[in-house]
Amino acid sequence: MAVEVAAIAASGATTTLVGLAVTDAWTRTRTLLTRLFSRRQEGAGTEDSDTEDEQLRTAVEQVAAALRSEDQHRLGDATDRLRRRLRHALREESETARELVVLLRELHEEGEQGSASAAARATPPAQALTGISYDVPPAPRPDGPPSQVPSLQTRFINRTVEIADLSGAGASGAAGDTAAVSHVDVRVLAGPPGVGKSALARHWAHTMRERFPDGRLYVDFAALRARAGGDADAGRSGGTGGSGGADVTDAVGHCLRSLGVDETLLPPSLAERTALFRSRTSALRMLLVLDDVTAPAQVRALIPQGPGSAVLATSTARLGELALDGARPLSLEPLTQDAALLLLADRCGEERVAADPDAARRVADLCSGLPVALHVAAARLVNDRHLTLGALAAELDDEKRRLPALSVGGESPVSAVLDASYRQLTPELARGYRLLGLLPGHCFDAATAAAALGSDVGAAQLLLDVLEDMSLLETAEDRRYRFHGLVRAHARARASAEEPESAASDVVRRVLTHYLALTAFADRAVRADRTRVADLRPLLEGRADPFAARGGPGPLEWLEAERANIMAVLRAAGAHRLYTQGWQLAECFTVLFLHHRHLGDWRESLELGARYAQASVAPAAEARLRSLLSRPLMDLGEHAAAERELTAALACAEVSGDTVLLASALEFSGRYWDRFDPARAIAAYERSMELNARAGEVRGAAIAAFFLGRAQDANGEPAQALATLRRARADLLALRDPDHRMAARAHAALGRALAHLGRTEEAVPALREAAGALREREAYAYEAEALLDLASLAERPGADRSRLREDLARALAIHEEMGSPRAEELRERLRTA
């Protein structure tokens, strides 16, 4: 059973069991439960299943005994044990657990069909939750404006003064209030780490949804910095290089994609993206929540243009420079003692705080009013019903174990809370916690955790469940886990103190191997016969290929989701001198960037790979990686750097003695010379074709011929281009695994060459066939190019215009779907056709 469904079913079944205990149906319920366990015992299977059933039966009996004792603490402990035991059993596909859930659901439904008074008696105070559903359908995807601000997982309390400030007269007026929508409101929530800036921003954003009818966008700059490997200081550099510029560029790109701009149409530079963002938001009334900002430039680039819009940024810095842009700061101070006590009582129970108010005040003081510390303290109290506030306060009194990074007024209460929680772990779980802290990257799934631990996924999942229950891990919707930054620092500190020096290298090596295998499978799933240097067959032999499995993830989608983590692993490979696996990962990883142009990451990954190949004395790998590196450098306009890399690549290819690699390097060289010296480009393509043919690389020769034909046509040699492109297309279709997409592109190029020769009667059917093939392959951008070529031919004097409007309308629809800036031009062209 899936993790999420198991958790919900376990929680619902446990609640139902407790609810039935206070109804007239309890006697019948106990009888049916006894029969269930007796019947399962008679049909006993394996020793493991017998043990599982006995533990489940014991957990149910402990709940019954706790109910008879009327001891609420004992009942809390017993229900927690049953919930966890049932969740684990369901995930292990236990038939007894399944039958137990079904039985309780049926009993609950019978109770629901009774009289209203009986239903009322069936609901114990603060215990039962009616209407539990064990079948959880996927949430529908809204088609309306973007709503990206994450919801809070706990009830929001306090901060009434700050909420009133944000919502008051200075803020953008309510929807429809034209008197207060002449400007864009920019606010900066500033305060120390852990003070609750993000929670307040998210809460306010959700309460203000009607004020911003065109959507609410969300950017987490901490995640972007993690992806770029930068830190807060780098983000304040203010330039376009480094992690500061990279995360702003990525942030604007994210917002443009959320507003409907297709990935392929995103401008490469920050200035161009910012201009497009302002244009796209000029008629919108929306909210942007910018979390964990470190530099004014990150806010300036994302101020929308629509009157009545607003920006709410959170930062540990005041960002006073933004006052010049009209921004108004709002300082968020630690909670007062009274407010901290309210939060503590809300999370662990008012009766708990009222029982020992002096100890509760001491805990609030030791947490320095930081909500992050108070949440962890409350989690300990909830998870351990025997832990008293007095005992917790005594633990927090020891200043030596407080985390330095959260020092407030000389005290760091989060360190004390985390150390105390850490001590609750068994030695095995504590070691797992330490090793997870050594993971490169900031999020991970259960399989990656298993690689870090050197364990199976089941053992890793158990650790993750415990850490999540103790609020030491955060869980995203996609079942990836993430340490809060301070918790991760704590785990690393414990690893530094308790693990051998080799622990970090061992973790990175195992995780690097894990990602190398998965990335290699993804690379091969996209295109099996692509040129590669690394021979990874020994690594992949015997491993399950998730991308070949029915219902498995899409390879490019998985690579996109894991991009930040793979980049972090690549960086860590060099620090631990894992050079060979490092360049192999860089080579496999480039398949993502051939489809999704994340230029900063593409460049860095290949630079690292080339450096690792050089350190490994692997000239063939170095030639391949430096050739590939020329692509992002050219897209970034760094032509001199691209030429240097290509020169080095050609030299390495010569040294390697690999004919195919030399042919590939010459093809990349030709793409460079296309821009500056067409004759030299043609010569490079011809040499590449010759070498590929000599090596028996039919696909490589065909692709080189495609680029050669385009270069010949651009160089005013359409007749030669025609012959070259025909040969290229035929060879691409004759492959064992035909490359239909590239063949369709070659056919479109062939149609353009025919048009340049004045052979319109042949050009039109070639372009028409190419457009259909590209549409079938979902290559819509290239389909639109072919259709616009057809439209240009139809607009010539005396030409057949019968399909002109049809072609323009289809091309317009594609560009509108992509959010293309050419849409308006095409709309006008269609209107006058």
mmCIF file of C-alpha atoms in Angstrom, residues 118-270:
data_model
loop_
_atom_site.group_PDB
_atom_site.id
_atom_site.type_symbol
_atom_site.label_atom_id
_atom_site.label_comp_id
_atom_site.label_asym_id
_atom_site.label_seq_id
_atom_site.Cartn_x
_atom_site.Cartn_y
_atom_site.Cartn_z
ATOM 1 C CA ALA A 118 -26.606 7.284 18.300
ATOM 2 C CA ALA A 119 -24.172 9.088 16.013
ATOM 3 C CA ALA A 120 -23.735 11.777 18.621
ATOM 4 C CA ARG A 121 -22.976 9.179 21.302
ATOM 5 C CA ALA A 122 -20.418 7.610 18.961
ATOM 6 C CA THR A 123 -18.196 10.675 18.957
ATOM 7 C CA PRO A 124 -15.925 10.873 22.006
ATOM 8 C CA PRO A 125 -14.721 14.372 22.892
ATOM 9 C CA ALA A 126 -11.480 15.357 21.130
ATOM 10 C CA GLN A 127 -10.973 11.815 19.790
ATOM 11 C CA ALA A 128 -13.209 10.618 16.905
ATOM 12 C CA LEU A 129 -13.109 12.030 13.389
ATOM 13 C CA THR A 130 -16.164 11.009 11.358
ATOM 14 C CA GLY A 131 -16.297 10.682 7.618
ATOM 15 C CA ILE A 132 -12.906 8.993 7.287
ATOM 16 C CA SER A 133 -12.198 7.880 3.706
ATOM 17 C CA TYR A 134 -9.567 5.251 3.093
ATOM 18 C CA ASP A 135 -9.559 5.709 -0.687
ATOM 19 C CA VAL A 136 -7.794 8.966 -1.440
ATOM 20 C CA PRO A 137 -8.281 10.204 -5.029
ATOM 21 C CA PRO A 138 -5.667 12.513 -6.508
ATOM 22 C CA ALA A 139 -6.389 16.175 -5.979
ATOM 23 C CA PRO A 140 -7.780 17.837 -9.115
ATOM 24 C CA ARG A 141 -5.501 20.322 -10.833
ATOM 25 C CA PRO A 142 -7.133 23.749 -10.979
ATOM 26 C CA ASP A 143 -7.335 25.421 -14.361
ATOM 27 C CA GLY A 144 -7.560 28.914 -12.911
ATOM 28 C CA PRO A 145 -4.871 31.427 -11.943
ATOM 29 C CA PRO A 146 -1.680 30.052 -10.350
ATOM 30 C CA SER A 147 -1.926 29.397 -6.609
ATOM 31 C CA GLN A 148 1.570 28.343 -5.577
ATOM 32 C CA VAL A 149 1.944 29.551 -1.994
ATOM 33 C CA PRO A 150 2.336 26.420 0.195
ATOM 34 C CA SER A 151 -0.363 25.857 2.782
ATOM 35 C CA LEU A 152 0.502 25.734 6.463
ATOM 36 C CA GLN A 153 0.276 22.290 8.030
ATOM 37 C CA THR A 154 -0.622 23.624 11.484
ATOM 38 C CA ARG A 155 -3.049 26.237 12.779
ATOM 39 C CA PHE A 156 -1.646 29.758 12.611
ATOM 40 C CA ILE A 157 -1.956 31.834 15.789
ATOM 41 C CA ASN A 158 -0.477 35.096 17.088
ATOM 42 C CA ARG A 159 0.959 37.903 14.922
ATOM 43 C CA THR A 160 -2.314 39.852 14.932
ATOM 44 C CA VAL A 161 -0.513 43.223 14.907
ATOM 45 C CA GLU A 162 1.658 42.226 11.940
ATOM 46 C CA ILE A 163 -1.336 40.816 10.027
ATOM 47 C CA ALA A 164 -3.237 44.054 10.599
ATOM 48 C CA ASP A 165 -0.224 46.006 9.334
ATOM 49 C CA LEU A 166 0.004 43.903 6.160
ATOM 50 C CA SER A 167 -3.744 44.072 5.563
ATOM 51 C CA GLY A 168 -4.240 47.713 6.553
ATOM 52 C CA ALA A 169 -4.745 50.923 4.660
ATOM 53 C CA GLY A 170 -1.213 50.925 3.242
ATOM 54 C CA ALA A 171 -1.718 47.675 1.410
ATOM 55 C CA SER A 172 -3.351 47.242 -1.970
ATOM 56 C CA GLY A 173 -7.090 47.588 -1.669
ATOM 57 C CA ALA A 174 -9.654 44.846 -1.961
ATOM 58 C CA ALA A 175 -10.687 43.557 -5.357
ATOM 59 C CA GLY A 176 -12.912 46.104 -7.017
ATOM 60 C CA ASP A 177 -11.623 49.012 -4.882
ATOM 61 C CA THR A 178 -10.268 51.281 -7.645
ATOM 62 C CA ALA A 179 -9.227 53.997 -5.197
ATOM 63 C CA ALA A 180 -6.331 51.986 -3.819
ATOM 64 C CA VAL A 181 -4.950 50.140 -6.820
ATOM 65 C CA SER A 182 -2.748 52.750 -8.463
ATOM 66 C CA HIS A 183 0.522 51.214 -7.288
ATOM 67 C CA VAL A 184 2.280 47.941 -6.523
ATOM 68 C CA ASP A 185 2.767 47.357 -2.818
ATOM 69 C CA VAL A 186 6.170 45.916 -1.794
ATOM 70 C CA ARG A 187 6.655 44.699 1.777
ATOM 71 C CA VAL A 188 9.701 43.097 3.394
ATOM 72 C CA LEU A 189 9.267 40.822 6.416
ATOM 73 C CA ALA A 190 12.641 40.962 8.170
ATOM 74 C CA GLY A 191 13.786 39.127 11.278
ATOM 75 C CA PRO A 192 16.103 36.454 12.700
ATOM 76 C CA PRO A 193 16.115 32.846 11.462
ATOM 77 C CA GLY A 194 13.277 30.747 12.797
ATOM 78 C CA VAL A 195 11.126 33.706 13.842
ATOM 79 C CA GLY A 196 8.207 32.657 11.608
ATOM 80 C CA LYS A 197 8.569 34.972 8.607
ATOM 81 C CA SER A 198 7.655 32.291 6.069
ATOM 82 C CA ALA A 199 4.661 31.081 8.097
ATOM 83 C CA LEU A 200 3.277 34.598 8.409
ATOM 84 C CA ALA A 201 3.775 35.273 4.697
ATOM 85 C CA ARG A 202 2.027 32.047 3.716
ATOM 86 C CA HIS A 203 -0.847 32.590 6.146
ATOM 87 C CA TRP A 204 -1.439 36.149 4.961
ATOM 88 C CA ALA A 205 -1.250 35.090 1.312
ATOM 89 C CA HIS A 206 -3.996 32.509 1.792
ATOM 90 C CA THR A 207 -6.263 34.935 3.641
ATOM 91 C CA MET A 208 -5.837 37.475 0.825
ATOM 92 C CA ARG A 209 -6.707 35.255 -2.143
ATOM 93 C CA GLU A 210 -9.725 37.372 -3.137
ATOM 94 C CA ARG A 211 -7.572 40.502 -3.209
ATOM 95 C CA PHE A 212 -5.412 38.999 -5.958
ATOM 96 C CA PRO A 213 -7.757 37.419 -8.516
ATOM 97 C CA ASP A 214 -4.995 36.746 -11.076
ATOM 98 C CA GLY A 215 -3.009 34.418 -8.850
ATOM 99 C CA ARG A 216 -0.365 34.047 -6.165
ATOM 100 C CA LEU A 217 3.148 33.035 -7.182
ATOM 101 C CA TYR A 218 5.771 31.667 -4.802
ATOM 102 C CA VAL A 219 9.569 31.634 -5.096
ATOM 103 C CA ASP A 220 11.803 29.913 -2.528
ATOM 104 C CA PHE A 221 15.227 31.528 -2.931
ATOM 105 C CA ALA A 222 16.744 29.139 -0.406
ATOM 106 C CA ALA A 223 15.945 26.258 -2.769
ATOM 107 C CA LEU A 224 17.351 28.200 -5.732
ATOM 108 C CA ARG A 225 20.570 28.930 -3.848
ATOM 109 C CA ALA A 226 20.850 25.267 -2.933
ATOM 110 C CA ARG A 227 20.455 24.371 -6.604
ATOM 111 C CA ALA A 228 23.229 26.786 -7.551
ATOM 112 C CA GLY A 229 25.424 25.761 -4.618
ATOM 113 C CA GLY A 230 25.624 29.343 -3.412
ATOM 114 C CA ASP A 231 25.064 31.006 -0.067
ATOM 115 C CA ALA A 232 23.592 34.220 1.183
ATOM 116 C CA ASP A 233 26.782 36.186 0.716
ATOM 117 C CA ALA A 234 27.049 35.083 -2.893
ATOM 118 C CA GLY A 235 23.437 36.135 -3.416
ATOM 119 C CA ARG A 236 24.287 39.667 -2.265
ATOM 120 C CA SER A 237 26.938 40.137 -4.918
ATOM 121 C CA GLY A 238 24.411 41.897 -7.105
ATOM 122 C CA GLY A 239 25.914 40.670 -10.382
ATOM 123 C CA THR A 240 24.541 38.291 -12.949
ATOM 124 C CA GLY A 241 27.320 35.775 -12.411
ATOM 125 C CA GLY A 242 27.537 33.288 -9.563
ATOM 126 C CA SER A 243 24.636 31.979 -7.573
ATOM 127 C CA GLY A 244 23.148 35.423 -6.980
ATOM 128 C CA GLY A 245 22.525 36.126 -10.662
ATOM 129 C CA ALA A 246 21.678 32.511 -11.395
ATOM 130 C CA ASP A 247 18.961 32.274 -8.758
ATOM 131 C CA VAL A 248 17.319 35.538 -9.874
ATOM 132 C CA THR A 249 17.343 34.375 -13.493
ATOM 133 C CA ASP A 250 15.845 31.018 -12.495
ATOM 134 C CA ALA A 251 13.255 32.741 -10.296
ATOM 135 C CA VAL A 252 12.042 34.991 -13.107
ATOM 136 C CA GLY A 253 12.020 31.967 -15.413
ATOM 137 C CA HIS A 254 9.867 30.052 -12.926
ATOM 138 C CA CYS A 255 7.363 32.913 -12.746
ATOM 139 C CA LEU A 256 7.222 33.249 -16.533
ATOM 140 C CA ARG A 257 6.549 29.529 -16.901
ATOM 141 C CA SER A 258 3.790 29.847 -14.299
ATOM 142 C CA LEU A 259 2.268 32.607 -16.424
ATOM 143 C CA GLY A 260 2.181 30.398 -19.506
ATOM 144 C CA VAL A 261 5.493 31.125 -21.224
ATOM 145 C CA ASP A 262 6.908 27.970 -22.785
ATOM 146 C CA GLU A 263 10.355 26.780 -21.651
ATOM 147 C CA THR A 264 11.738 27.079 -25.188
ATOM 148 C CA LEU A 265 10.762 30.744 -25.375
ATOM 149 C CA LEU A 266 12.417 31.910 -22.165
ATOM 150 C CA PRO A 267 15.017 34.606 -22.956
ATOM 151 C CA PRO A 268 18.552 33.664 -21.860
ATOM 152 C CA SER A 269 19.470 36.872 -20.018
ATOM 153 C CA LEU A 270 18.089 38.238 -16.758
#
